[in-house]
JSON list of C-alpha atoms in Angstrom, two decimals:
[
{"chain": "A", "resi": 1, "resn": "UNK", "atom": "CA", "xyz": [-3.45, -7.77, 10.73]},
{"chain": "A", "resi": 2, "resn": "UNK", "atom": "CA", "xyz": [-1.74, -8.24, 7.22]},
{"chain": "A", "resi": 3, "resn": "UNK", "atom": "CA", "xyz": [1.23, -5.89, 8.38]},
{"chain": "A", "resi": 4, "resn": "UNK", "atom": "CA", "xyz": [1.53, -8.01, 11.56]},
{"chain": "A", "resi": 5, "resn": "UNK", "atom": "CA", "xyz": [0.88, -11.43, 9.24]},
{"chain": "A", "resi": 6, "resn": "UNK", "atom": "CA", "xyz": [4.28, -9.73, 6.79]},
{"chain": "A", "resi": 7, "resn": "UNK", "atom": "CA", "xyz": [6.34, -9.06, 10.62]},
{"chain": "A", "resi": 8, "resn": "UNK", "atom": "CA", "xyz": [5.84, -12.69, 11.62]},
{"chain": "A", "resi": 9, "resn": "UNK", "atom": "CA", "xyz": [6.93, -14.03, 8.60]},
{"chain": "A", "resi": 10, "resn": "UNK", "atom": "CA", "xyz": [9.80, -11.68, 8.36]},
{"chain": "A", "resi": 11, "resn": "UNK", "atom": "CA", "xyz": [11.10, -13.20, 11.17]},
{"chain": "A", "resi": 12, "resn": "UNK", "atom": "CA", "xyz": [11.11, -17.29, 10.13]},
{"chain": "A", "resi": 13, "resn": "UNK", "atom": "CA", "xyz": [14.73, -18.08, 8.83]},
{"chain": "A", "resi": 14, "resn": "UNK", "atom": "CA", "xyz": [13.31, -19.55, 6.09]},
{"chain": "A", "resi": 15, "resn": "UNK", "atom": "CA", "xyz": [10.39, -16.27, 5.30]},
{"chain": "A", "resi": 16, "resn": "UNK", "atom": "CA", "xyz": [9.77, -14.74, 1.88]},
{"chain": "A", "resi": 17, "resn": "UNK", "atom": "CA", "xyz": [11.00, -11.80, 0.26]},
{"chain": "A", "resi": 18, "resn": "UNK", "atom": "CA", "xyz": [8.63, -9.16, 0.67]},
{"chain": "A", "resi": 19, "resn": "UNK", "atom": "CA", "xyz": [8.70, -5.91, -1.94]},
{"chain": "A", "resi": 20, "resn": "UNK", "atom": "CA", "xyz": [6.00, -3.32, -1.96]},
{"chain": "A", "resi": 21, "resn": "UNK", "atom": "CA", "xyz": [5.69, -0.61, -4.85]},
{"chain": "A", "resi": 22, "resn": "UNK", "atom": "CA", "xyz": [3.59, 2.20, -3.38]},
{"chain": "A", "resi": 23, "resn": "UNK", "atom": "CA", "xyz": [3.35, 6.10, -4.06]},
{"chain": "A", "resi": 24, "resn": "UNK", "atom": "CA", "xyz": [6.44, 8.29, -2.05]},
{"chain": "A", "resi": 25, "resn": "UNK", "atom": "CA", "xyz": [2.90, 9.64, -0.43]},
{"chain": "A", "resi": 26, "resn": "UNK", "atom": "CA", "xyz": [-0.50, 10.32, -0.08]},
{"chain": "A", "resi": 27, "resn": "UNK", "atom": "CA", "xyz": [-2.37, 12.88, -1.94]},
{"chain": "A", "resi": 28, "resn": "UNK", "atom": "CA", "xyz": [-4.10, 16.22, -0.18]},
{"chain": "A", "resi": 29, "resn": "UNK", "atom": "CA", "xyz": [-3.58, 17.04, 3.38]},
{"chain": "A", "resi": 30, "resn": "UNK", "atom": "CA", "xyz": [-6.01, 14.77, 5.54]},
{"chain": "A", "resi": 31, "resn": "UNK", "atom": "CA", "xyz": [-4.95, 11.49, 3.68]},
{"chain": "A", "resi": 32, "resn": "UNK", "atom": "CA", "xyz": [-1.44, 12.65, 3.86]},
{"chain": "A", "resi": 33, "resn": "UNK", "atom": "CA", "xyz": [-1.77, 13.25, 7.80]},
{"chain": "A", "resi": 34, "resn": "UNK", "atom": "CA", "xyz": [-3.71, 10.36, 8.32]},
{"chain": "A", "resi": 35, "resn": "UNK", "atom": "CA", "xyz": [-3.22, 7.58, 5.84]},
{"chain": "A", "resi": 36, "resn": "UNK", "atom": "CA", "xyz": [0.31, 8.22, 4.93]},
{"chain": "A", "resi": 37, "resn": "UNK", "atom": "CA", "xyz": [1.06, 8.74, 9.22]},
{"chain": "A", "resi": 38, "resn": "UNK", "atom": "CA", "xyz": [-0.20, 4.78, 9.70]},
{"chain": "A", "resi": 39, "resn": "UNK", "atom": "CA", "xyz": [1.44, 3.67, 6.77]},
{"chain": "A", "resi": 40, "resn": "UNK", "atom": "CA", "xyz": [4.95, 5.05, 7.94]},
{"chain": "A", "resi": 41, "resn": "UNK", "atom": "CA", "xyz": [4.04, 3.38, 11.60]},
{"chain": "A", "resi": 42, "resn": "UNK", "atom": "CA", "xyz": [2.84, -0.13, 9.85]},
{"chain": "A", "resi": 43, "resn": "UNK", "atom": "CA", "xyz": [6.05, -0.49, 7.51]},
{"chain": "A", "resi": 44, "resn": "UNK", "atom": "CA", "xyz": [8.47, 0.44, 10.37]},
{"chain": "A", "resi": 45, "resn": "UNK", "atom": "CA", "xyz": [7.04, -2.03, 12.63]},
{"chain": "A", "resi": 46, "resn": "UNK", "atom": "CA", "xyz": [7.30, -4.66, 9.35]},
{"chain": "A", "resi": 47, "resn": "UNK", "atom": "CA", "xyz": [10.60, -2.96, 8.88]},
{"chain": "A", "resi": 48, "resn": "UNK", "atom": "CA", "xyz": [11.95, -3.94, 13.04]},
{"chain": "A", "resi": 49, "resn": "UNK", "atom": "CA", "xyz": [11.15, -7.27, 12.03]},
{"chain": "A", "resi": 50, "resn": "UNK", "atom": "CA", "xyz": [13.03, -7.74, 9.34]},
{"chain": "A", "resi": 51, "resn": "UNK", "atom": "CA", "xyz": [16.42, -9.48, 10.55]},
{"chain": "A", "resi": 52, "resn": "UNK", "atom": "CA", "xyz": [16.89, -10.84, 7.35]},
{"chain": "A", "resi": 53, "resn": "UNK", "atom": "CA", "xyz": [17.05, -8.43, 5.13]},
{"chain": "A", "resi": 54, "resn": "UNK", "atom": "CA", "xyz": [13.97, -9.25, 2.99]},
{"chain": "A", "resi": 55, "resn": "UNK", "atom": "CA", "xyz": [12.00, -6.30, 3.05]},
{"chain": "A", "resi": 56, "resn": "UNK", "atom": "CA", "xyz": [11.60, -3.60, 0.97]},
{"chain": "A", "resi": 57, "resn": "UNK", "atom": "CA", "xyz": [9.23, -0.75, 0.17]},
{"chain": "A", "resi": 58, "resn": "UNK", "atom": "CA", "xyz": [9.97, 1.17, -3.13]},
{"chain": "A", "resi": 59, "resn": "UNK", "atom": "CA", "xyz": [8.23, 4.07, -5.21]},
{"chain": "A", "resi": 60, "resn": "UNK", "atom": "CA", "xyz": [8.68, 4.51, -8.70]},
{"chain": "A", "resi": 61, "resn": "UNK", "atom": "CA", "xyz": [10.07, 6.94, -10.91]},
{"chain": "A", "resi": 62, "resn": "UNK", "atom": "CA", "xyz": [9.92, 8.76, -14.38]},
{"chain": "A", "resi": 63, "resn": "UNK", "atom": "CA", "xyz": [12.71, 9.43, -16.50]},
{"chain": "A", "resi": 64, "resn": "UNK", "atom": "CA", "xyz": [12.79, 13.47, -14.65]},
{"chain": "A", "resi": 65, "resn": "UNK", "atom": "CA", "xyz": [13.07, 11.10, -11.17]},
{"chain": "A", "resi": 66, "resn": "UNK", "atom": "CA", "xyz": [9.76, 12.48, -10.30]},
{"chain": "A", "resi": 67, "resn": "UNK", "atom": "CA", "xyz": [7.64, 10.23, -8.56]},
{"chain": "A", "resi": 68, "resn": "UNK", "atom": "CA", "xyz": [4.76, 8.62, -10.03]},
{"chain": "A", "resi": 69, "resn": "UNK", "atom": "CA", "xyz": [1.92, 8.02, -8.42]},
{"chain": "A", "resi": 70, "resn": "UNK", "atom": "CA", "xyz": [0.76, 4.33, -7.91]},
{"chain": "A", "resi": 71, "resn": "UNK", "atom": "CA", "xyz": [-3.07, 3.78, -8.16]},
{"chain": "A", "resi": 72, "resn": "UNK", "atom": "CA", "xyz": [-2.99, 0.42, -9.31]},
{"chain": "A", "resi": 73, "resn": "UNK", "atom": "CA", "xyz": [-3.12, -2.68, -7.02]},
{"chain": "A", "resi": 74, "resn": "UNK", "atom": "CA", "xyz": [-1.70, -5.79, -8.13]},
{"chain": "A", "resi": 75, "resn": "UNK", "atom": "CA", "xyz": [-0.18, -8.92, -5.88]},
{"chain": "A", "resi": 76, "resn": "UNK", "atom": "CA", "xyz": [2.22, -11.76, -7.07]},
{"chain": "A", "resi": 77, "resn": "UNK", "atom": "CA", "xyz": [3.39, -14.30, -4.71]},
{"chain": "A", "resi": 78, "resn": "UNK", "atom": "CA", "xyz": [4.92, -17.43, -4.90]},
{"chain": "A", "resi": 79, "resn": "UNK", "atom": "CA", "xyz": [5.33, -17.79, -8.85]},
{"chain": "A", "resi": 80, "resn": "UNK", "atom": "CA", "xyz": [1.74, -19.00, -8.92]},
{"chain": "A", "resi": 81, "resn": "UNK", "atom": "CA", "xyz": [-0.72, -16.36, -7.72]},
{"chain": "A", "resi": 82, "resn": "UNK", "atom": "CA", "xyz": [-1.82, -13.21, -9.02]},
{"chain": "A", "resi": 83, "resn": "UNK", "atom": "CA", "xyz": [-4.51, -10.90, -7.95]},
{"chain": "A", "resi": 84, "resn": "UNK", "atom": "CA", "xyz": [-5.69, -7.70, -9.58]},
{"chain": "A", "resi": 85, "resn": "UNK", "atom": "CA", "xyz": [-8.36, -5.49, -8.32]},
{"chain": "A", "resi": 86, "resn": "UNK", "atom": "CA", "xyz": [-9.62, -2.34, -6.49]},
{"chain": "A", "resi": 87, "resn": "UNK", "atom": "CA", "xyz": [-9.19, -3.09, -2.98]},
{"chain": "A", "resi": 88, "resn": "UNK", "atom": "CA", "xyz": [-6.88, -1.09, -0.48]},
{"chain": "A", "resi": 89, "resn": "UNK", "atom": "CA", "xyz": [-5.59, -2.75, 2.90]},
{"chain": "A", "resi": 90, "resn": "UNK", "atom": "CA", "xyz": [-6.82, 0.41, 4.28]},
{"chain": "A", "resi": 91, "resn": "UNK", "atom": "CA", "xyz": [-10.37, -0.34, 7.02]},
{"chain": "A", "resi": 92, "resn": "UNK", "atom": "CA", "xyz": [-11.96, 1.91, 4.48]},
{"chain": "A", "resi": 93, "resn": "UNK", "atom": "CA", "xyz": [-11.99, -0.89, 1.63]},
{"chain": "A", "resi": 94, "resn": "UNK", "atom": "CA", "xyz": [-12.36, -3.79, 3.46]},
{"chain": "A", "resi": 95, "resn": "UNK", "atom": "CA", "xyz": [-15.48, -2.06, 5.64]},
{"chain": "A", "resi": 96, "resn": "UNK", "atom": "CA", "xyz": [-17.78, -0.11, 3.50]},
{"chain": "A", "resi": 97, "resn": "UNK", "atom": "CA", "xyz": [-16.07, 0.47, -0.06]},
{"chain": "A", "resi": 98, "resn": "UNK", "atom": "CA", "xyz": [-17.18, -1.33, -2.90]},
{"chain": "A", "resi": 99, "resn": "UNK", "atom": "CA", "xyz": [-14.27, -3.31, -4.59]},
{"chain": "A", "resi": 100, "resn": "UNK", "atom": "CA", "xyz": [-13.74, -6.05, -6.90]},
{"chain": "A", "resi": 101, "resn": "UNK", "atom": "CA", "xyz": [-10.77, -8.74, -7.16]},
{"chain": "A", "resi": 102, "resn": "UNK", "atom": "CA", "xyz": [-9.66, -11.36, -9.00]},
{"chain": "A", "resi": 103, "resn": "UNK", "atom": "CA", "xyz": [-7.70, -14.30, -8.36]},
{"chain": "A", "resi": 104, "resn": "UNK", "atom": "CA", "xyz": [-6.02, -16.43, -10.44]},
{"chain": "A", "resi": 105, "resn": "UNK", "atom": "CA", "xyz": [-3.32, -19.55, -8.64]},
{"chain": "A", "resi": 106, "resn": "UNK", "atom": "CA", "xyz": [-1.64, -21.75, -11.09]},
{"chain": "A", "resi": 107, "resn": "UNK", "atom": "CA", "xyz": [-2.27, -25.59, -9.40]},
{"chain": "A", "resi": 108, "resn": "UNK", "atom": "CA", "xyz": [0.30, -28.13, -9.39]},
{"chain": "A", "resi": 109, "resn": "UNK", "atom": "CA", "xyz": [0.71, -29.48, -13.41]},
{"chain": "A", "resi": 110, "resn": "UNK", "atom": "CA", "xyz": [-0.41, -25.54, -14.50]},
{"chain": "A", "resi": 111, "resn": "UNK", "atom": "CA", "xyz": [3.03, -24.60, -15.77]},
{"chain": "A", "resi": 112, "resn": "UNK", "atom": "CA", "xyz": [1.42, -22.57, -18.60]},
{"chain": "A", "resi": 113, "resn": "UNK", "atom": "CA", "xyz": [-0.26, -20.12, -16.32]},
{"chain": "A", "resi": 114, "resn": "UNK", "atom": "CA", "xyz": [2.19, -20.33, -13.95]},
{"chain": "A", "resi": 115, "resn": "UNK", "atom": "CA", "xyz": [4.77, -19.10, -16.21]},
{"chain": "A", "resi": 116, "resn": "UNK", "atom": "CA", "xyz": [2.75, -16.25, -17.28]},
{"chain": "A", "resi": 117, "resn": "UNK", "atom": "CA", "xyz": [2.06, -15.45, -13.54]},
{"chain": "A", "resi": 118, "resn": "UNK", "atom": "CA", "xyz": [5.94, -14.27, -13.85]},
{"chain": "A", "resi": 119, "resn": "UNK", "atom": "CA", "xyz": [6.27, -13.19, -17.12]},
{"chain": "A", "resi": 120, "resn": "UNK", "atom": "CA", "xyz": [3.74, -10.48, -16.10]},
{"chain": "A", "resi": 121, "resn": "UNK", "atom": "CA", "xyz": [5.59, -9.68, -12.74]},
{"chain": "A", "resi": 122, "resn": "UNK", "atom": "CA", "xyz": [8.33, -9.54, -14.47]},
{"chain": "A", "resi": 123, "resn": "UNK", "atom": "CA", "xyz": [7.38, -7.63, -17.22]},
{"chain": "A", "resi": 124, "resn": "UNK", "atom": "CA", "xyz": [5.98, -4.84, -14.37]},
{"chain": "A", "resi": 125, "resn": "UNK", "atom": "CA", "xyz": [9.20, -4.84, -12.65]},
{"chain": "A", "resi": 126, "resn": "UNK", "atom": "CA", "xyz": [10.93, -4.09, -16.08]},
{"chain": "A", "resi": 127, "resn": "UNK", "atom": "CA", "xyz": [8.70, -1.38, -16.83]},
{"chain": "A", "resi": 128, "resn": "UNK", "atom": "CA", "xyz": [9.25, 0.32, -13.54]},
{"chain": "A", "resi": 129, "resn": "UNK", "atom": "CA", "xyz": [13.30, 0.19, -13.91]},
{"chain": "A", "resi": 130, "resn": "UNK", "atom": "CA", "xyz": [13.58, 1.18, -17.30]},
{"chain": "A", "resi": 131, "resn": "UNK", "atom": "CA", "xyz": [14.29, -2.45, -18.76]},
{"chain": "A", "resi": 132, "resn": "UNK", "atom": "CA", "xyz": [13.79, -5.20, -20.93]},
{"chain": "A", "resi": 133, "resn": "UNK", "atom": "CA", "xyz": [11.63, -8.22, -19.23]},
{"chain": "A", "resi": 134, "resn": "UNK", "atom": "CA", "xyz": [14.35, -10.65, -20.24]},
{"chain": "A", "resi": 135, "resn": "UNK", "atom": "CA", "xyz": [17.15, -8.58, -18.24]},
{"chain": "A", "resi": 136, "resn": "UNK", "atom": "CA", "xyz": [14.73, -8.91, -15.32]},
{"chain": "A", "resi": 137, "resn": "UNK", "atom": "CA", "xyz": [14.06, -12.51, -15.85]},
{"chain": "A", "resi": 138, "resn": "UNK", "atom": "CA", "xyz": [17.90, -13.23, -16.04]},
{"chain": "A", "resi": 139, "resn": "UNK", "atom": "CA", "xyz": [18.75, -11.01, -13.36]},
{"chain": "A", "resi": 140, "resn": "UNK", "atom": "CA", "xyz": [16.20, -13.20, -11.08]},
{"chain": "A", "resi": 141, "resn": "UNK", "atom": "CA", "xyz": [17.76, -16.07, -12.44]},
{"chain": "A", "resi": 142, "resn": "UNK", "atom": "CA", "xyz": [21.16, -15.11, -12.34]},
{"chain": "A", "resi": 143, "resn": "UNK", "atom": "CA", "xyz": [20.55, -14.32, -8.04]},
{"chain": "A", "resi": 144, "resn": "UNK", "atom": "CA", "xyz": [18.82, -17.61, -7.20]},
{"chain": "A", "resi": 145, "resn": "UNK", "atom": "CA", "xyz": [15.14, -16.43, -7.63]},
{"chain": "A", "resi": 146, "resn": "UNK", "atom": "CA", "xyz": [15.79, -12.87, -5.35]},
{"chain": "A", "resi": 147, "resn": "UNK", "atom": "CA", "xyz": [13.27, -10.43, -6.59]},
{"chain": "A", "resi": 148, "resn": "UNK", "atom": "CA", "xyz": [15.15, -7.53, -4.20]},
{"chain": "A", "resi": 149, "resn": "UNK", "atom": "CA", "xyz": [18.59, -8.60, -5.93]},
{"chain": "A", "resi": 150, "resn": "UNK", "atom": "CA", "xyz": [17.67, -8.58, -9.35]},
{"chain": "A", "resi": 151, "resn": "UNK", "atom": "CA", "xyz": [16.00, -5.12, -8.60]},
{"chain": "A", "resi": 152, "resn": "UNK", "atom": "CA", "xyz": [18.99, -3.81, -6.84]},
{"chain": "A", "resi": 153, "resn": "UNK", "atom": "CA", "xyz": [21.43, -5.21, -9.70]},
{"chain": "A", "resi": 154, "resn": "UNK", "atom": "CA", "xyz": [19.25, -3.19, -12.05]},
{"chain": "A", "resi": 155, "resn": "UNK", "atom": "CA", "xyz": [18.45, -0.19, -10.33]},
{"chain": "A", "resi": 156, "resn": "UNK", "atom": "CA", "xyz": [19.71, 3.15, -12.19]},
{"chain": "A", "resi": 157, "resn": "UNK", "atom": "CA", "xyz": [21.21, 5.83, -10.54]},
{"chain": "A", "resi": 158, "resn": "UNK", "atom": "CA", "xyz": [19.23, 8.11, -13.74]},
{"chain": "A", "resi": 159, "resn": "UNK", "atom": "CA", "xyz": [16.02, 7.87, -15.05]},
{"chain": "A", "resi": 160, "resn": "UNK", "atom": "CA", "xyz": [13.33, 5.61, -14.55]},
{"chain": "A", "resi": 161, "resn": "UNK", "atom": "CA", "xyz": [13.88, 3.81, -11.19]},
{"chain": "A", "resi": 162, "resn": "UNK", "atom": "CA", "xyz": [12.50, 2.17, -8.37]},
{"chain": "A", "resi": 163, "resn": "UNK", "atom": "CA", "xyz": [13.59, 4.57, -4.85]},
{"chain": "A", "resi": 164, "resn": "UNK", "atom": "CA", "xyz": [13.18, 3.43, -1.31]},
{"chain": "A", "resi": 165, "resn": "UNK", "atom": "CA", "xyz": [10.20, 4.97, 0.90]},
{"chain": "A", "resi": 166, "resn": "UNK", "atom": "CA", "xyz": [11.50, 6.99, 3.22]},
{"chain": "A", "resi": 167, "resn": "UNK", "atom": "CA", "xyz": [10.36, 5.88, 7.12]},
{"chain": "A", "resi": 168, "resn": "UNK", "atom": "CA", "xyz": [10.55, 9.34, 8.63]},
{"chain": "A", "resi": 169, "resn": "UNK", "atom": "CA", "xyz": [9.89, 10.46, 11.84]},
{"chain": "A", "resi": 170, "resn": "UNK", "atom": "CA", "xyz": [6.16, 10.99, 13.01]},
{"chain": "A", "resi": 171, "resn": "UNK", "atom": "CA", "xyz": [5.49, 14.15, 14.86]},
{"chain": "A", "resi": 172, "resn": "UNK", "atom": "CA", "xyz": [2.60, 13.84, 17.84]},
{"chain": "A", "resi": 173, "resn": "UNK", "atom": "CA", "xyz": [0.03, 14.70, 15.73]},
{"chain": "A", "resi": 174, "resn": "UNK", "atom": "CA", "xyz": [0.77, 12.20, 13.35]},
{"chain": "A", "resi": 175, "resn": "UNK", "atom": "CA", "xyz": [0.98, 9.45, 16.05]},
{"chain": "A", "resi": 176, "resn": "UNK", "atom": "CA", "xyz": [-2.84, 10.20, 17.33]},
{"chain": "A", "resi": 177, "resn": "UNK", "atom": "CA", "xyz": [-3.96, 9.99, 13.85]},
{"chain": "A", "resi": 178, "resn": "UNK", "atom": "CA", "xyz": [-2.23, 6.89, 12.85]},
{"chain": "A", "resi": 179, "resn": "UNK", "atom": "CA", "xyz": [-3.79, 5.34, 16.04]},
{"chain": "A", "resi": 180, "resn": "UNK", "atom": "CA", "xyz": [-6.91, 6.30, 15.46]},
{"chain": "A", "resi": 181, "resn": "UNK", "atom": "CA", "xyz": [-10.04, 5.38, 13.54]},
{"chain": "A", "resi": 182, "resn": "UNK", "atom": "CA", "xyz": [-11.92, 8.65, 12.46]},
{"chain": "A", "resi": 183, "resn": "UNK", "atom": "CA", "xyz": [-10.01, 9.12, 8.99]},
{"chain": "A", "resi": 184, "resn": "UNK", "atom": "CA", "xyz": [-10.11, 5.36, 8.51]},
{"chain": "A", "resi": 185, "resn": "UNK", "atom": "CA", "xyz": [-13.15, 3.59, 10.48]},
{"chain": "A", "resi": 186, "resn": "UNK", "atom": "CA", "xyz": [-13.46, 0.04, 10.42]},
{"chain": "A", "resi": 187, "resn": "UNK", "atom": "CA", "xyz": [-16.75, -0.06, 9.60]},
{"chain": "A", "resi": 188, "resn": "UNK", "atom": "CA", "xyz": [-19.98, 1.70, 7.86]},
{"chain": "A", "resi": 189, "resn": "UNK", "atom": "CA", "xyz": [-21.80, 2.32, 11.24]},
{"chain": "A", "resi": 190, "resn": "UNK", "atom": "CA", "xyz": [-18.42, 4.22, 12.83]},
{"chain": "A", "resi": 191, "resn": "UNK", "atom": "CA", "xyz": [-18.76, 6.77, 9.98]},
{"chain": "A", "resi": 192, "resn": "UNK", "atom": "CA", "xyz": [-22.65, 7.04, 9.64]},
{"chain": "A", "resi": 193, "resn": "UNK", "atom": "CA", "xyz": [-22.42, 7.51, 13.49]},
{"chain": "A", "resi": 194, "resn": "UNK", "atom": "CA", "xyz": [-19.82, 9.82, 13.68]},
{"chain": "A", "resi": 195, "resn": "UNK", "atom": "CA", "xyz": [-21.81, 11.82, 10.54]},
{"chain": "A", "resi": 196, "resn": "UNK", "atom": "CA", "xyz": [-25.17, 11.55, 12.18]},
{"chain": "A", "resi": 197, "resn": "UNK", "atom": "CA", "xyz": [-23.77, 13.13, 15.38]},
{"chain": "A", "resi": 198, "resn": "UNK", "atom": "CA", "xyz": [-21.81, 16.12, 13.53]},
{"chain": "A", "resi": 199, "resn": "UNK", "atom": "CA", "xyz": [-24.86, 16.63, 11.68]},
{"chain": "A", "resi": 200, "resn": "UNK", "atom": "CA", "xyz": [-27.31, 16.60, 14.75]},
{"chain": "A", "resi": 201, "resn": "UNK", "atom": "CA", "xyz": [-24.75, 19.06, 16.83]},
{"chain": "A", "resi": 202, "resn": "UNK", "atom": "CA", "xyz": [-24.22, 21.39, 13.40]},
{"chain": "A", "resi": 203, "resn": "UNK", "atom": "CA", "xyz": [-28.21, 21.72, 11.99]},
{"chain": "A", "resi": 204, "resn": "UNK", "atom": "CA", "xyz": [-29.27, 21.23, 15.85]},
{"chain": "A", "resi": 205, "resn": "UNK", "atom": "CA", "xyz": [-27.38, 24.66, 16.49]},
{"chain": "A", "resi": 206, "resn": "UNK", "atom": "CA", "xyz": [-29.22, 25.98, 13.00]},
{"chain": "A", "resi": 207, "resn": "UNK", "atom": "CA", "xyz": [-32.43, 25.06, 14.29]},
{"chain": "A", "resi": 208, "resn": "UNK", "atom": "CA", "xyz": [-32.12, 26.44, 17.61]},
{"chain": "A", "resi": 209, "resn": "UNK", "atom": "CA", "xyz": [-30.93, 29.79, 16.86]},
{"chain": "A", "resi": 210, "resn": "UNK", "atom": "CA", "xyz": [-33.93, 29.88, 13.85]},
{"chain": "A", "resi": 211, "resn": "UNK", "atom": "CA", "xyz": [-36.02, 29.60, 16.73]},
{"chain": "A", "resi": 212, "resn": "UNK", "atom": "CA", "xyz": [-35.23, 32.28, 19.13]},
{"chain": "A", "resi": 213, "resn": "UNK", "atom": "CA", "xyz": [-35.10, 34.50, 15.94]},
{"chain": "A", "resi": 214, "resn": "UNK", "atom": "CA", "xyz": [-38.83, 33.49, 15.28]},
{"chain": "A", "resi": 215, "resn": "UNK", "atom": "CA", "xyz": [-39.60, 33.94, 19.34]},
{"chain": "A", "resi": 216, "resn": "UNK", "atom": "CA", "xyz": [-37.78, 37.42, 18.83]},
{"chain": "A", "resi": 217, "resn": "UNK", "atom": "CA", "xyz": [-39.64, 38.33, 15.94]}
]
């Protein structure tokens, strides 16, 4: 829904800029298959809808150019509205995780926090290319308040670095995985269900056999 919620936007004339800072990919096998498959399927759709240009999905890098791993989830929008916390927009985290996020929106008249709002944004941004906070802030400035400008202005071609996510091709595999629920169930009851009923068939099986071996015996 919030990948479909970033599409529609992306279409309006007048939409927002949309950047996302996420790892180059998943970690181990399964999540790689599975997670990293639907994330690859989400962003191109997001990606088909941009006819404006104002998408883009980035991962960062070290001084080496090796990636670096993002754990951390963090949200600024609009100058005025920050949110920090633990939550993924994986089903996993919104069904059965527990998580905890915080909210803060500067109000009309809140300058203060407002302006702190994007001093930290900016000051994340900076730390990701390599730079000062004030060559971020004036590189914002300097393009009419684009956030993808002022990164692409001060994107190295060395070092640390923001580098686009690559939307490569999923094979068949990939496409049943992204489609489907078992890695990434919507709710409690789909796993517990699909647990309880691998457990009944596996011990069911170990309980049989024990007792034809007793009958034998």
């Amino acid at each position: 829904r919030i990948a479909e919620a970033m599409a529609e936007r992306l279409k309006e004339p007048d939409g927002p800029e949309i950047v996302l800072i996420n790892p180059e990919g998943c970690e181990g096998w399964l999540e790689a298959k599975a997670m990293d498959s639907a994330r690859i399927r989400l962003m191109k759709m997001v990606k088909d809808a941009d006819v404006h240009d104002r998408f883009r999905i980035y991962y960062p890098v070290n001084e080496a150019r090796t990636s670096i791993y993002v754990h951390a989830k963090m949200m600024f929008a609009d100058d005025r509205i920050v949110k920090i916390g633990s939550a993924n927009l994986n089903n996993r985290s919104m069904g059965y995780d527990t998580e905890c996020d915080l909210i803060l929106e500067a109000q009309p008249g809140e300058d203060t926090l407002s302006e702190k709002i994007v001093s930290t944004r900016d000051d994340l941004i900076a730390e990701h290319l390599g730079r000062e906070p004030q060559e971020v802030r004036d590189a914002v400035a300097a393009h009419d308040g684009s956030i993808i400008a002022a990164i692409e202005a001060l994107n190295r071609q060395s070092g640390r670095g923001l580098l686009p996510v690559k939307m490569r091709e999923l094979s068949a595999d990939e496409e049943l995985l992204a489609e489907s629920d078992i890695a990434d169930p919507e709710r409690p009851s789909g796993v517990r269900y699909r647990t309880s009923n691998f457990l009944k068939q596996r011990f069911g099986r170990v309980a049989r056999r024990a007792k034809r071996a007793r009958k034998e015996t």
